[in-house]
Coordinates of C-alpha atoms in Angstrom, one line a residue:
Chain A
M1 CA 10.4 -9.0 -8.3
S2 CA 9.7 -12.0 -10.4
V3 CA 13.3 -12.2 -11.6
L4 CA 14.3 -12.0 -8.0
T5 CA 12.0 -14.8 -7.0
I6 CA 13.4 -17.0 -9.6
L7 CA 16.9 -16.2 -8.5
R8 CA 16.0 -16.9 -4.9
H9 CA 14.6 -20.3 -5.8
A10 CA 17.7 -21.0 -7.8
F11 CA 19.8 -19.7 -4.8
Q12 CA 18.0 -22.1 -2.5
N13 CA 18.8 -24.9 -4.9
K14 CA 22.4 -24.0 -4.6
T15 CA 23.0 -23.3 -8.3
I16 CA 25.2 -20.8 -10.0
A17 CA 22.5 -18.2 -9.7
F18 CA 23.8 -17.5 -6.2
Y19 CA 26.3 -15.2 -7.8
C20 CA 23.6 -13.4 -9.9
Y21 CA 21.5 -13.1 -6.7
N22 CA 24.3 -11.4 -4.8
A23 CA 25.0 -9.1 -7.7
Y24 CA 21.3 -8.3 -7.9
L25 CA 21.2 -7.5 -4.1
K26 CA 24.2 -5.1 -4.5
T27 CA 22.5 -3.2 -7.4
A28 CA 19.2 -3.2 -5.7
A29 CA 20.4 -1.7 -2.4
C30 CA 22.5 0.9 -4.1
G31 CA 19.9 2.2 -6.5
K32 CA 16.3 3.2 -5.8
D33 CA 14.8 0.4 -7.8
M34 CA 13.6 -1.7 -5.0
H35 CA 10.6 -1.5 -2.8
E36 CA 12.8 -2.6 0.1
T37 CA 15.2 0.4 -0.3
S38 CA 12.4 3.0 0.2
I39 CA 11.1 0.9 3.1
A40 CA 14.6 0.9 4.7
Q41 CA 14.8 4.7 4.2
N42 CA 11.5 5.1 6.0
I43 CA 12.6 2.9 8.9
I44 CA 15.8 4.8 9.3
A45 CA 14.1 8.2 9.3
I46 CA 11.6 7.1 12.0
V47 CA 14.4 5.7 14.1
Q48 CA 16.4 8.9 13.8
E49 CA 13.3 10.9 14.8
T50 CA 12.8 8.7 17.8
L51 CA 16.4 9.2 18.8
K52 CA 16.1 13.0 18.7
E53 CA 13.4 12.8 21.4
Q54 CA 15.8 10.8 23.6
P55 CA 18.6 12.0 25.9
A56 CA 21.9 12.2 24.1
S57 CA 23.3 9.3 26.0
A58 CA 20.9 6.9 24.3
S59 CA 22.4 7.4 20.9
S60 CA 24.0 4.0 20.3
V61 CA 21.3 1.9 18.7
K62 CA 22.0 -1.9 18.8
T63 CA 18.8 -3.3 17.4
V64 CA 15.8 -2.0 15.4
R65 CA 12.8 -4.4 15.6
V66 CA 10.2 -4.2 12.9
V67 CA 7.0 -6.3 12.5
I68 CA 5.9 -7.1 8.9
G69 CA 2.8 -9.0 7.9
E70 CA 3.0 -11.5 5.1
M71 CA 0.6 -9.4 3.0
I72 CA 3.2 -6.6 2.6
A73 CA 5.4 -8.8 0.4
V74 CA 8.7 -7.7 1.8
V75 CA 11.8 -9.9 1.1
P76 CA 13.6 -9.9 4.4
E77 CA 17.1 -10.5 2.8
L78 CA 16.6 -7.5 0.6
L79 CA 15.4 -5.3 3.4
H80 CA 18.4 -6.3 5.6
H81 CA 20.8 -5.6 2.7
A82 CA 19.2 -2.2 1.9
Y83 CA 19.2 -1.3 5.6
D84 CA 22.8 -2.2 6.1
S85 CA 23.9 -0.3 3.0
L86 CA 22.0 2.8 4.0
V87 CA 23.1 3.0 7.7
S88 CA 26.8 3.0 6.9
N89 CA 28.4 6.2 8.1
T90 CA 25.4 7.2 10.1
Q91 CA 24.7 6.9 13.9
L92 CA 22.8 3.7 13.1
E93 CA 25.9 2.0 11.6
Q94 CA 26.3 -0.5 14.5
S95 CA 22.6 -1.4 14.6
R96 CA 21.0 -4.6 13.4
L97 CA 17.5 -4.8 11.9
E98 CA 15.4 -7.6 13.4
I99 CA 12.4 -8.5 11.2
S100 CA 9.4 -10.5 12.5
I101 CA 7.2 -11.8 9.8
I102 CA 3.5 -12.3 10.8
P103 CA 1.6 -14.9 8.9
I104 CA -1.9 -14.2 7.6
S105 CA -4.7 -15.4 9.8
A106 CA -8.4 -14.8 9.5
H107 CA -11.7 -15.4 11.3
C108 CA -14.7 -16.8 9.5
L109 CA -17.8 -14.8 10.2
S110 CA -20.1 -17.6 8.9
C111 CA -18.8 -20.5 11.1
D112 CA -16.7 -18.7 13.7
Y113 CA -13.5 -20.7 12.7
T114 CA -10.1 -19.0 13.1
F115 CA -7.4 -20.2 10.7
G116 CA -4.1 -19.5 9.1
L117 CA -4.3 -18.8 5.4
K118 CA -2.7 -21.3 3.0
E119 CA -1.5 -20.1 -0.4
F120 CA -3.4 -16.8 -0.1
D121 CA -6.8 -18.6 -0.3
F122 CA -9.1 -16.1 1.4
S123 CA -11.9 -18.6 2.0
C124 CA -12.7 -20.6 5.2
P125 CA -11.2 -24.1 5.1
G126 CA -14.1 -25.2 7.4
C127 CA -17.2 -24.0 5.6
H128 CA -15.7 -22.5 2.4
S129 CA -17.3 -19.2 3.0
S130 CA -15.5 -16.1 1.8
N131 CA -17.2 -14.0 4.5
I132 CA -14.0 -13.7 6.5
E133 CA -12.1 -11.1 8.4
V134 CA -8.4 -10.9 8.1
Q135 CA -6.9 -10.7 11.6
T136 CA -3.2 -10.6 11.1
G137 CA -0.7 -10.3 8.2
N138 CA -1.2 -6.6 7.4
E139 CA 1.2 -5.3 10.1
F140 CA 3.9 -3.0 9.0
F141 CA 5.5 -1.1 11.9
I142 CA 8.6 -0.4 13.9
K143 CA 8.0 -1.9 17.3
E144 CA 11.0 -0.8 19.3
I145 CA 14.7 -0.1 19.4
E146 CA 17.3 -1.3 21.7
V147 CA 19.9 1.2 22.7
E148 CA 23.0 1.1 24.8
S149 CA 22.7 3.7 27.6
Chain B
M1 CA 20.8 -1.9 27.3
S2 CA 17.4 -0.3 27.3
I3 CA 14.3 -0.6 25.1
I4 CA 12.6 2.4 23.6
T5 CA 9.1 1.7 22.3
V6 CA 8.5 3.2 18.9
E7 CA 5.2 1.6 17.6
R8 CA 5.1 3.7 14.4
K9 CA 3.9 2.6 11.0
V10 CA 6.7 2.3 8.4
L11 CA 4.5 4.0 5.8
E12 CA 3.0 6.6 8.2
K13 CA 4.3 9.5 6.1
N14 CA 2.7 8.1 2.9
D15 CA -0.6 7.3 4.7
E16 CA -0.7 10.9 6.2
V17 CA -0.2 12.5 2.8
A18 CA -2.7 10.1 1.2
A19 CA -5.3 11.1 3.7
E20 CA -4.6 14.8 2.9
L21 CA -5.0 14.0 -0.8
K22 CA -8.2 12.1 -0.2
S23 CA -9.7 15.1 1.6
I24 CA -8.7 17.4 -1.3
F25 CA -10.3 15.0 -3.8
I26 CA -13.5 14.7 -1.8
K27 CA -13.8 18.5 -1.3
R28 CA -13.3 19.1 -5.0
K29 CA -15.6 16.2 -6.0
I30 CA -12.9 14.5 -8.1
F31 CA -13.2 10.8 -8.5
V32 CA -9.7 9.3 -8.5
L33 CA -8.6 6.0 -9.9
N34 CA -5.2 4.3 -9.2
V35 CA -4.5 2.2 -12.3
L36 CA -2.2 -0.7 -11.7
S37 CA -0.7 -3.5 -13.7
S38 CA 2.5 -5.2 -14.8
P39 CA 4.4 -3.5 -17.7
G40 CA 2.9 -4.0 -21.1
S41 CA -0.7 -5.0 -20.0
G42 CA -2.1 -2.0 -21.9
K43 CA -2.7 0.7 -19.3
T44 CA -1.9 3.6 -21.5
T45 CA -3.7 2.2 -24.5
L46 CA -6.9 1.6 -22.4
L47 CA -6.5 5.1 -21.0
E48 CA -6.2 6.6 -24.5
K49 CA -9.3 4.8 -25.7
T50 CA -11.2 5.8 -22.6
L51 CA -10.3 9.5 -22.9
K52 CA -11.3 9.5 -26.5
Q53 CA -14.8 8.3 -25.5
I54 CA -15.4 10.3 -22.3
K55 CA -13.6 13.6 -22.7
E56 CA -16.7 15.3 -24.1
D57 CA -18.8 14.3 -21.2
I58 CA -16.4 14.2 -18.3
K59 CA -13.6 16.6 -17.4
V60 CA -10.6 14.4 -16.9
A61 CA -7.0 14.8 -15.9
V62 CA -4.2 12.3 -15.9
I63 CA -1.1 11.7 -13.8
E64 CA 1.4 9.3 -15.5
G65 CA 4.0 7.4 -13.5
D66 CA 7.0 5.9 -15.1
V67 CA 10.5 4.8 -14.2
Q68 CA 11.9 6.8 -17.1
T69 CA 10.7 9.0 -20.0
D70 CA 7.6 11.1 -20.6
Y71 CA 6.4 9.0 -23.6
D72 CA 3.1 8.1 -21.9
A73 CA 2.3 11.7 -21.0
Q74 CA 3.0 12.7 -24.6
R75 CA 0.5 10.1 -25.8
I76 CA -2.2 11.4 -23.4
A77 CA -1.5 15.1 -24.2
K78 CA -2.6 14.4 -27.8
Y79 CA -6.2 14.2 -26.4
K80 CA -5.9 17.8 -25.1
I81 CA -6.3 16.5 -21.5
P82 CA -4.4 18.0 -18.6
V83 CA -1.6 15.6 -17.9
V84 CA 1.5 15.5 -15.7
Q85 CA 4.3 13.0 -15.9
I86 CA 6.0 11.7 -12.7
V87 CA 9.4 10.1 -13.5
T88 CA 10.5 8.0 -10.5
N89 CA 14.1 7.7 -11.7
G90 CA 14.2 4.0 -10.8
G91 CA 11.6 4.0 -8.1
C92 CA 9.2 1.0 -8.5
H93 CA 6.0 2.7 -7.4
L94 CA 4.2 6.0 -7.0
D95 CA 3.8 7.3 -3.5
A96 CA 1.4 9.9 -2.1
L97 CA 4.2 12.5 -1.8
L98 CA 5.0 12.2 -5.5
V99 CA 1.3 12.6 -6.4
R100 CA 1.0 15.7 -4.1
D101 CA 4.0 17.3 -5.9
A102 CA 2.5 16.4 -9.3
L103 CA -0.9 18.0 -8.4
K104 CA 1.0 21.3 -8.1
S105 CA 1.3 21.3 -11.9
L106 CA -2.3 20.4 -12.5
T107 CA -5.2 22.8 -12.5
L108 CA -7.9 20.9 -10.7
D109 CA -10.7 23.4 -11.2
G110 CA -13.7 21.7 -12.8
I111 CA -11.9 18.3 -13.0
Q112 CA -14.3 15.5 -12.3
M113 CA -12.1 12.4 -12.8
L114 CA -8.4 11.9 -12.2
F115 CA -6.6 8.8 -13.5
I116 CA -3.3 8.0 -11.9
E117 CA -1.4 5.5 -14.0
N118 CA 1.0 3.9 -11.6
V119 CA 4.4 2.4 -12.5
G120 CA 4.1 -1.0 -14.2
N121 CA 4.6 -3.4 -11.3
L122 CA 2.3 -5.8 -9.5
V123 CA 4.1 -5.8 -6.1
C124 CA 5.2 -2.5 -4.6
P125 CA 2.4 -0.1 -5.7
A126 CA -0.1 -2.3 -3.8
S127 CA 1.2 -1.0 -0.5
Y128 CA 1.0 2.7 -1.3
D129 CA -2.3 4.5 -0.9
L130 CA -2.5 7.5 -3.1
G131 CA -5.7 8.9 -1.7
E132 CA -7.7 7.3 -4.6
H133 CA -11.3 6.1 -4.5
K134 CA -10.7 2.9 -6.4
K135 CA -7.8 0.7 -7.4
I136 CA -8.1 -0.8 -10.9
V137 CA -5.8 -3.7 -11.7
I138 CA -5.3 -4.6 -15.4
V139 CA -4.2 -8.0 -16.5
S140 CA -3.7 -9.0 -20.2
T141 CA -4.4 -12.4 -21.6
T142 CA -0.8 -12.7 -22.7
E143 CA 0.4 -12.7 -19.0
G144 CA -1.1 -15.9 -17.6
D145 CA -4.2 -16.8 -15.6
D146 CA -2.2 -17.4 -12.4
K147 CA -1.3 -13.7 -11.8
P148 CA -3.8 -13.3 -8.9
V149 CA -2.3 -16.0 -6.8
K150 CA 1.3 -14.9 -7.7
Y151 CA 0.6 -11.3 -6.7
P152 CA -2.1 -11.8 -4.0
K153 CA -1.7 -8.4 -2.3
M154 CA -2.4 -6.5 -5.5
F155 CA -5.6 -8.4 -6.2
R156 CA -6.7 -8.3 -2.6
V157 CA -6.6 -4.5 -2.5
A158 CA -8.0 -3.9 -6.0
D159 CA -11.7 -3.0 -6.5
V160 CA -12.0 -3.7 -10.2
C161 CA -10.0 -6.2 -12.4
I162 CA -9.9 -5.5 -16.1
L163 CA -8.9 -8.4 -18.3
N164 CA -7.4 -6.8 -21.4
K165 CA -6.4 -8.2 -24.8
I166 CA -9.4 -10.6 -25.0
D167 CA -9.0 -10.4 -28.8
L168 CA -5.9 -12.6 -28.3
L169 CA -7.6 -15.4 -26.3
A170 CA -7.6 -17.7 -29.3
Y171 CA -3.8 -17.5 -29.5
V172 CA -2.7 -17.8 -25.9
D173 CA -3.0 -20.4 -23.2
F174 CA -5.1 -18.2 -20.9
D175 CA -8.2 -19.7 -19.3
V176 CA -10.7 -17.1 -18.3
S177 CA -12.5 -19.3 -15.8
T178 CA -9.2 -20.3 -14.1
F179 CA -8.3 -16.7 -13.9
H180 CA -11.6 -15.8 -12.3
A181 CA -11.3 -18.6 -9.8
N182 CA -7.8 -17.6 -8.9
A183 CA -8.8 -13.9 -8.4
K184 CA -12.0 -14.8 -6.5
K185 CA -9.9 -16.9 -4.1
V186 CA -7.8 -13.9 -3.2
N187 CA -10.6 -11.3 -3.4
P188 CA -14.3 -12.5 -3.5
N189 CA -15.5 -8.9 -4.0
L190 CA -13.5 -8.2 -7.1
L191 CA -15.5 -6.8 -10.0
F192 CA -14.4 -8.2 -13.5
I193 CA -14.5 -6.3 -16.8
E194 CA -13.3 -8.1 -19.9
L195 CA -12.3 -6.0 -22.9
S196 CA -9.9 -5.4 -25.7
A197 CA -8.5 -1.8 -25.7
K198 CA -7.3 -2.4 -29.2
T199 CA -10.5 -3.6 -30.9
G200 CA -12.9 -1.8 -28.5
A201 CA -14.7 -5.0 -27.6
G202 CA -16.2 -4.8 -24.1
L203 CA -15.1 -1.2 -23.7
E204 CA -18.8 -0.1 -23.2
D205 CA -18.9 -2.1 -19.9
W206 CA -15.9 -0.2 -18.6
L207 CA -17.2 3.2 -19.7
K208 CA -20.6 2.4 -18.1
W209 CA -18.9 1.5 -14.8
L210 CA -16.8 4.7 -15.0
K211 CA -19.9 6.9 -15.6
E212 CA -21.7 5.3 -12.7
Q213 CA -18.9 6.4 -10.3
L214 CA -19.7 10.1 -10.7

């Protein structure tokens, strides 16, 4: 993952690493070596199970919407790539994965302040207490699918 | 176009099996540790030193997780401890289903403590519950004191943080107080144990903590 992060930064800086990054994505999604590949497999299995419970007419899936908290450390580009590779030649081939990333927010139990976390600092910016309750950022679920009926 | 509500957790299968494992561990009174770190931090060495010290007092078993090879299981087997190797064939973490399969090759009768040595990786294994009681994250002084803020999820979910290779502190740019501050920022409840698996310094604190868990 750290190599990937370096490559992503390099990619954002529009350097030659763009090519390496693409090559890495290809390898990653083809093999089993990425976290995102097994996540994509789980998503596809759950969507297929959901479809089985539906009337046959609802078989053409257009969009799969997933909600992922920032704590889960998923790289959206990698998840998209893994998903797209894995759905080819399946009934989900025409579907698009839509990822909503939820930032981490917390509530301070000492001073009652609700805040968004910055740089994974799990203490209250108001009173510096670490007696906080994480409210969002741990989500990791498939919300809904959009089908053509 | 129509919308079908799904509302299902992506890792639901893992969580389901992890809960199943947890109930087996509780029923059999086996204390289970999920040992996590980046590659090369000294997980297997610490495990070897630990087994050597506790195997007369505590009945221990080990599950080894690696991307390839059974080298680590061979190292553990020398201590006459029941051990099973999971080779993930490229997979970057252990999941509960792999652990459930591995348990089929272990005789759990009389076992009091089970160490699960996860694949060396500070990202993915943090998201997969294996039914363990405690997560132990190991960092070595050769890695850098900024690890907790670079891999926050791992340090957030860990119960105990072992700082290994303290015998090398004089040779590396690792500041223990910066490391503590970084880790505390992410997880104020983290318990720290500092040791050198190689020299044995600090090992007694770790062994004491282990024995207290039974």
